[in-house]
GROMACS .gro file of C-alpha atoms in nm:
model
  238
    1UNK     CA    1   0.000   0.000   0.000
    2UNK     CA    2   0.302   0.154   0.091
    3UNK     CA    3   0.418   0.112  -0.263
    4UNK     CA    4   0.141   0.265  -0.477
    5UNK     CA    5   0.085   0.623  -0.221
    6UNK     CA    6   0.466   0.650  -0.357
    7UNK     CA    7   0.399   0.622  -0.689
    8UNK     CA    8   0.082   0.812  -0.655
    9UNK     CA    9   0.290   1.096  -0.548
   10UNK     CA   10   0.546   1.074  -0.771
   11UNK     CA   11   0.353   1.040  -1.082
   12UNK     CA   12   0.137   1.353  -0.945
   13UNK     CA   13   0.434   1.571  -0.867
   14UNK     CA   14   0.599   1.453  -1.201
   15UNK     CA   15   0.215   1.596  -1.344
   16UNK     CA   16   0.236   1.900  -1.188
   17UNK     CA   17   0.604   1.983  -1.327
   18UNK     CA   18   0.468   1.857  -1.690
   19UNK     CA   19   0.244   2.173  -1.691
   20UNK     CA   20   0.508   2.363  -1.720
   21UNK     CA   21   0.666   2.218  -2.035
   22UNK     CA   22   0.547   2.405  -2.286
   23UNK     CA   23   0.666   2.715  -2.106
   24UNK     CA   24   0.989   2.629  -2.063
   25UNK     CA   25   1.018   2.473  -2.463
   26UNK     CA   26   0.911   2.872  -2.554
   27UNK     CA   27   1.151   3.021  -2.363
   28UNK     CA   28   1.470   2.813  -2.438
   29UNK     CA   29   1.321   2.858  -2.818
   30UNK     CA   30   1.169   3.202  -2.796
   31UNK     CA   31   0.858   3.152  -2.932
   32UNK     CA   32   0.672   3.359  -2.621
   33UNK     CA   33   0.602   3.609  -2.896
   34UNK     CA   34   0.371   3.374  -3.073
   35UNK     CA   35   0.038   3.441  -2.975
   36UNK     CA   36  -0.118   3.094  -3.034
   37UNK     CA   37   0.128   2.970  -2.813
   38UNK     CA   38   0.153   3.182  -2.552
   39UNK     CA   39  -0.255   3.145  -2.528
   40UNK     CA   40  -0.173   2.779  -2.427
   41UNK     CA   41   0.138   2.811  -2.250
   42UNK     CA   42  -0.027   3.073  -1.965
   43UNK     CA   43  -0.319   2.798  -1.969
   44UNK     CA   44  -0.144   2.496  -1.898
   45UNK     CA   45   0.109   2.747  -1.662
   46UNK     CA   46  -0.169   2.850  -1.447
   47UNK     CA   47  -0.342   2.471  -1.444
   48UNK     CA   48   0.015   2.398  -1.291
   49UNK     CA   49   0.069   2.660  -1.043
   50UNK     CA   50  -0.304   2.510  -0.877
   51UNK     CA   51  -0.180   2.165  -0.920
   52UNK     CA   52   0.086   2.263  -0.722
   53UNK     CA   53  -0.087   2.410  -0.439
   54UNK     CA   54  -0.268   2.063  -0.409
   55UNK     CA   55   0.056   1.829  -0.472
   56UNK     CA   56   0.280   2.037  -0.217
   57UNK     CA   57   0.078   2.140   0.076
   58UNK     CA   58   0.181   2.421   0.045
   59UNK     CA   59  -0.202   2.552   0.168
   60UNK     CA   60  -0.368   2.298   0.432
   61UNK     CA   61  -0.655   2.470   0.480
   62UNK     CA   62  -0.932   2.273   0.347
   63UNK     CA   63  -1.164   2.534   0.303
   64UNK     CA   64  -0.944   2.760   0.104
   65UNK     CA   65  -0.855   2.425  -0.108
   66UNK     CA   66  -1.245   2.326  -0.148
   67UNK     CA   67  -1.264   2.677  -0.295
   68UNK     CA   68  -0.934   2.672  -0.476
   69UNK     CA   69  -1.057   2.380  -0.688
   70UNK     CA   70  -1.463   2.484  -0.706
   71UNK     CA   71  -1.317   2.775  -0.873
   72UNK     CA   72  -1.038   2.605  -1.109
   73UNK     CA   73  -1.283   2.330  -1.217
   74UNK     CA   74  -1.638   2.621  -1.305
   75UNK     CA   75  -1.386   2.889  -1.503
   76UNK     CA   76  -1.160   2.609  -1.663
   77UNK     CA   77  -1.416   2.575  -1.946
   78UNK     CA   78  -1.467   2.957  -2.034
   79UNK     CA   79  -1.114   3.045  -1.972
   80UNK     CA   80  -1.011   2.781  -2.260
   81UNK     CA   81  -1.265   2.905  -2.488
   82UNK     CA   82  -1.152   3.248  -2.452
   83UNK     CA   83  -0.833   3.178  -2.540
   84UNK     CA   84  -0.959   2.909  -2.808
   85UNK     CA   85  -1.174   3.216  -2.963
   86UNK     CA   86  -0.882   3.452  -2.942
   87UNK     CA   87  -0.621   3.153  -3.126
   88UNK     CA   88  -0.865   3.038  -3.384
   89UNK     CA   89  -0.769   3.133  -3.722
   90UNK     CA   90  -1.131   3.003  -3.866
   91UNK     CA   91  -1.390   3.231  -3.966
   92UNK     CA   92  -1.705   3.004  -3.909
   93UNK     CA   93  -1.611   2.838  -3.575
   94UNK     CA   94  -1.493   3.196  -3.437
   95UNK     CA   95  -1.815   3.347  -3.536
   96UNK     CA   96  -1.999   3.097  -3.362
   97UNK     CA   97  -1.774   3.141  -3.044
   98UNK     CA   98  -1.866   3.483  -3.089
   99UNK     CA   99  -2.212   3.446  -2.940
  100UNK     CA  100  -2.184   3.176  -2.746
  101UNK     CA  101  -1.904   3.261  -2.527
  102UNK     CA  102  -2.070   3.566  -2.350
  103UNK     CA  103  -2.395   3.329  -2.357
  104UNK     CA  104  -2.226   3.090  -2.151
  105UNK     CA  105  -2.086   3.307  -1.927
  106UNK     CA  106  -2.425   3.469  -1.844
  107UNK     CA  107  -2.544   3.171  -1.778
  108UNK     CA  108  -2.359   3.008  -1.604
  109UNK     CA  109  -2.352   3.361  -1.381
  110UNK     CA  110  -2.713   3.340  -1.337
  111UNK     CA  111  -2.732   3.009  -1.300
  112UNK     CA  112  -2.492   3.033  -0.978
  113UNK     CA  113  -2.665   3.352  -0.868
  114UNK     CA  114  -3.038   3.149  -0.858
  115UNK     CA  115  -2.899   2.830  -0.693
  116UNK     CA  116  -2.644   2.953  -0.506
  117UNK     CA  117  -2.421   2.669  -0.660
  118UNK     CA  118  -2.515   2.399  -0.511
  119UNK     CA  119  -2.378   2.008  -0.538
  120UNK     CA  120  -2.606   1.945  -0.858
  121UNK     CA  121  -2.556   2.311  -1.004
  122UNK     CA  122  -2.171   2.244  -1.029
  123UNK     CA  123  -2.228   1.935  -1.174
  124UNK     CA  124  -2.470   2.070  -1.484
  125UNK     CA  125  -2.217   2.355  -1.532
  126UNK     CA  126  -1.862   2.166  -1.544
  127UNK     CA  127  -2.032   1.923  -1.727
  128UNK     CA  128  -2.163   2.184  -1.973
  129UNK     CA  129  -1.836   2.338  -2.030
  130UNK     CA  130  -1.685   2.030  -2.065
  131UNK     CA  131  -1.896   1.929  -2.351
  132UNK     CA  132  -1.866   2.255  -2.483
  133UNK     CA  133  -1.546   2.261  -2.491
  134UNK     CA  134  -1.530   1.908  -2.671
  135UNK     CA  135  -1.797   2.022  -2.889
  136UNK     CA  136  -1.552   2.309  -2.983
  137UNK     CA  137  -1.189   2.088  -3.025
  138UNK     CA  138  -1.389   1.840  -3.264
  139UNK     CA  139  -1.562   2.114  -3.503
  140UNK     CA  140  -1.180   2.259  -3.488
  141UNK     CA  141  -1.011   1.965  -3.577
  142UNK     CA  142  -1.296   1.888  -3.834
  143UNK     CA  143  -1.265   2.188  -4.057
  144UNK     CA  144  -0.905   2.215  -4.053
  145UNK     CA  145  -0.899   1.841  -4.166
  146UNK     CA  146  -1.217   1.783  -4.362
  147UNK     CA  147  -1.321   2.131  -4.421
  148UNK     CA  148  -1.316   2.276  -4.788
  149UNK     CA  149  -1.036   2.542  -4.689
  150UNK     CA  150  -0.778   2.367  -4.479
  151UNK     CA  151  -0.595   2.621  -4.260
  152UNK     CA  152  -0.359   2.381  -4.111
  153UNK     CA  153  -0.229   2.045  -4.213
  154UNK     CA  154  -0.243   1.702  -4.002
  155UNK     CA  155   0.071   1.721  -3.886
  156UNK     CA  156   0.085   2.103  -3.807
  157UNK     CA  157   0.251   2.242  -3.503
  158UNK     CA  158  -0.115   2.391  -3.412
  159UNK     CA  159  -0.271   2.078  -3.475
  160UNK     CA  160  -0.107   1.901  -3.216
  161UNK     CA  161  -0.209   2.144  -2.967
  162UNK     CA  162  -0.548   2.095  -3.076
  163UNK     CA  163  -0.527   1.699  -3.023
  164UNK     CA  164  -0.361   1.737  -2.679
  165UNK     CA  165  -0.664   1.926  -2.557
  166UNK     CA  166  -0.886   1.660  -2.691
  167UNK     CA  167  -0.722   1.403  -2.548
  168UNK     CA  168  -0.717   1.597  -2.235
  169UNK     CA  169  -1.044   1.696  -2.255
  170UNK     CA  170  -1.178   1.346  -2.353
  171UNK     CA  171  -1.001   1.202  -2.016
  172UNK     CA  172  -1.222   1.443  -1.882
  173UNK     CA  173  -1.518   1.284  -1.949
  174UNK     CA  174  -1.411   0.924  -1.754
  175UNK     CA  175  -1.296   1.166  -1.409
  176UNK     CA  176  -1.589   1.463  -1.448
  177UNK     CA  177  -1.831   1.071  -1.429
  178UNK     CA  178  -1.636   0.928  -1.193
  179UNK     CA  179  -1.641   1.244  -0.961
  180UNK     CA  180  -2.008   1.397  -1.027
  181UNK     CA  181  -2.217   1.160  -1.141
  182UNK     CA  182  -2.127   0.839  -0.954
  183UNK     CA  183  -1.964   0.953  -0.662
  184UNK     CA  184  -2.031   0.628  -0.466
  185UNK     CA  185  -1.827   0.400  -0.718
  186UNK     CA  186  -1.523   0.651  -0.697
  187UNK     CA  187  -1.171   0.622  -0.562
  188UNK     CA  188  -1.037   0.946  -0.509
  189UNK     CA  189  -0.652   0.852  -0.555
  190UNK     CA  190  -0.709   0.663  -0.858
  191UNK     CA  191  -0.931   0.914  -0.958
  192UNK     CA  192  -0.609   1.141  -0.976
  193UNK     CA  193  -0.382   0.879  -1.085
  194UNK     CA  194  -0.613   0.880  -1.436
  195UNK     CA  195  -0.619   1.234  -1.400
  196UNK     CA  196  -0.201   1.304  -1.358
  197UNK     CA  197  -0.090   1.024  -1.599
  198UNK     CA  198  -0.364   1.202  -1.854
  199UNK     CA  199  -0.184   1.533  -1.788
  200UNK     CA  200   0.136   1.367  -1.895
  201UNK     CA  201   0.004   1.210  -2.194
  202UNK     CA  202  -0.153   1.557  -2.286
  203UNK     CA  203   0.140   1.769  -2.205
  204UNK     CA  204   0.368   1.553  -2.419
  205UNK     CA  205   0.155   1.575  -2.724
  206UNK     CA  206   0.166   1.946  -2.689
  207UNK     CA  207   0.513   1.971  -2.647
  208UNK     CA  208   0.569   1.790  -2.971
  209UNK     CA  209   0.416   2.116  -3.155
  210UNK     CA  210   0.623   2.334  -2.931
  211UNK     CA  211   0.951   2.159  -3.056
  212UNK     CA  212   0.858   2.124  -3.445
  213UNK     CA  213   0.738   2.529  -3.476
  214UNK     CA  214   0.957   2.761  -3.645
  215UNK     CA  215   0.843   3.094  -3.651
  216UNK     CA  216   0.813   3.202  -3.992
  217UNK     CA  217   1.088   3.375  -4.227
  218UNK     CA  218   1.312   3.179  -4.024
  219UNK     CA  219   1.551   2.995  -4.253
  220UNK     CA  220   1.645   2.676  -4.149
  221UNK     CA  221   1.996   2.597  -4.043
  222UNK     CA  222   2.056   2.303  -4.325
  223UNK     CA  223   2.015   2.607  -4.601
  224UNK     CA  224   2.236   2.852  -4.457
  225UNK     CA  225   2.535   2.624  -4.431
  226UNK     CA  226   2.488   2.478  -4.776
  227UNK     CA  227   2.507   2.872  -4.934
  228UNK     CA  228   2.894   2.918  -4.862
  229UNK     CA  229   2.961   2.529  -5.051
  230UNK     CA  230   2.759   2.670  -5.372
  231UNK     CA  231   2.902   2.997  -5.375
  232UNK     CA  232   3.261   2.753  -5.368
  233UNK     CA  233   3.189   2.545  -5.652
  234UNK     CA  234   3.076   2.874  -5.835
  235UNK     CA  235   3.398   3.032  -5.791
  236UNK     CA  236   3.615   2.746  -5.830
  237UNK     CA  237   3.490   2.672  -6.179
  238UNK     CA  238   3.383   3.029  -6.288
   0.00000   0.00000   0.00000
């Protein structure tokens, strides 16, 4: 028993670090400039900072942690559609988003105001922003694969943003069931276990379009160190 708390503790502390990843790929490769990016990298930076305060107790309080997460998991949905609306390069999608964003918001404001957010209020609303936010990833991924004016190949740097949050997001389903909706049949370490080793899985995706993107008008090293062996053979036989 002994045994698996360890590795509980180390796969949720090596979690917690994976969040910030991405962050540290931009810096060492300076692509914080890159909007798109950045959008993700102060997501997944701010998702680690409260994992953090969780994995460390650093805060014992339970009463600042029960509202510490309440928080995290009812603004987690907007907050990634925000920065989903503000990223998206396509028209039709972002138009939708356009509406539906302050919609939500509304509400879900309302909707806390009238109930005063109780234990079946929280559950409607995370699990409407979670299927929102699935419903969003998919029509994403859709038009930029299927759609008639492909913005971004399969294999894109974007794109693999795009399937790390549906991957993360899909995960979501299994722990927001688990957690909400039957309560009774949940463990609450293994629970997180899904939940951290997800975050891993995610995080690595990610980082695989963090590595690949070069920003553009950046020439590639293999071109400028073949120039100088033309511009030799020119001169040698000229």
């Amino acid at each position: 028993m002994n045994n698996t708390l360890y590795i509980y503790q180390f796969i949720g502390w090596l979690a917690a670090i994976a969040f910030f990843v991405p962050l540290s790929i931009a810096l060492y490769r300076k692509q914080i400039r890159n909007t798109f990016f950045t959008s993700f990298i102060i997501y997944w930076t701010w998702a680690g900072l409260v994992n953090i305060i969780f994995i460390s107790g650093i805060v014992t309080n339970r009463q600042i942690l029960f509202v510490v997460e309440r928080t995290y998991n009812l603004i987690d949905a907007p907050v990634l559609l925000c920065l989903l609306f503000f990223a998206l390069p396509l028209p039709v999608v972002k138009q939708k988003l356009r509406w539906f964003i302050p919609a939500y918001l509304v509400a879900e404001v309302i909707f806390i105001f009238i109930t005063g957010l109780s234990g079946t209020a929280e559950i409607i609303l995370v699990g409407a922003g979670i299927f929102a936010v699935l419903s969003c990833i998919i029509a994403i991924i859709s038009f930029n694969l299927w759609g008639t004016k492909k913005i971004q190949s399969p294999g894109s740097p974007q794109m693999f943003i795009y399937y790390a949050l549906l991957f993360e997001y899909g995960v979501s389903v299994i722990t927001f069931l688990f957690n909400y909706i039957f309560p009774e049949r949940n463990n609450t370490g293994d629970s997180f276990f899904i939940f951290h080793i997800a975050t891993i899985i995610t995080i690595s995706i990610a980082s695989y379009g963090f590595i690949t993107y070069s920003p553009k008008g950046k020439t590639p090293q293999r071109q400028k160190l073949s120039k100088p062996k033309e511009r030799e053979v020119e001169i040698r036989y000229l």
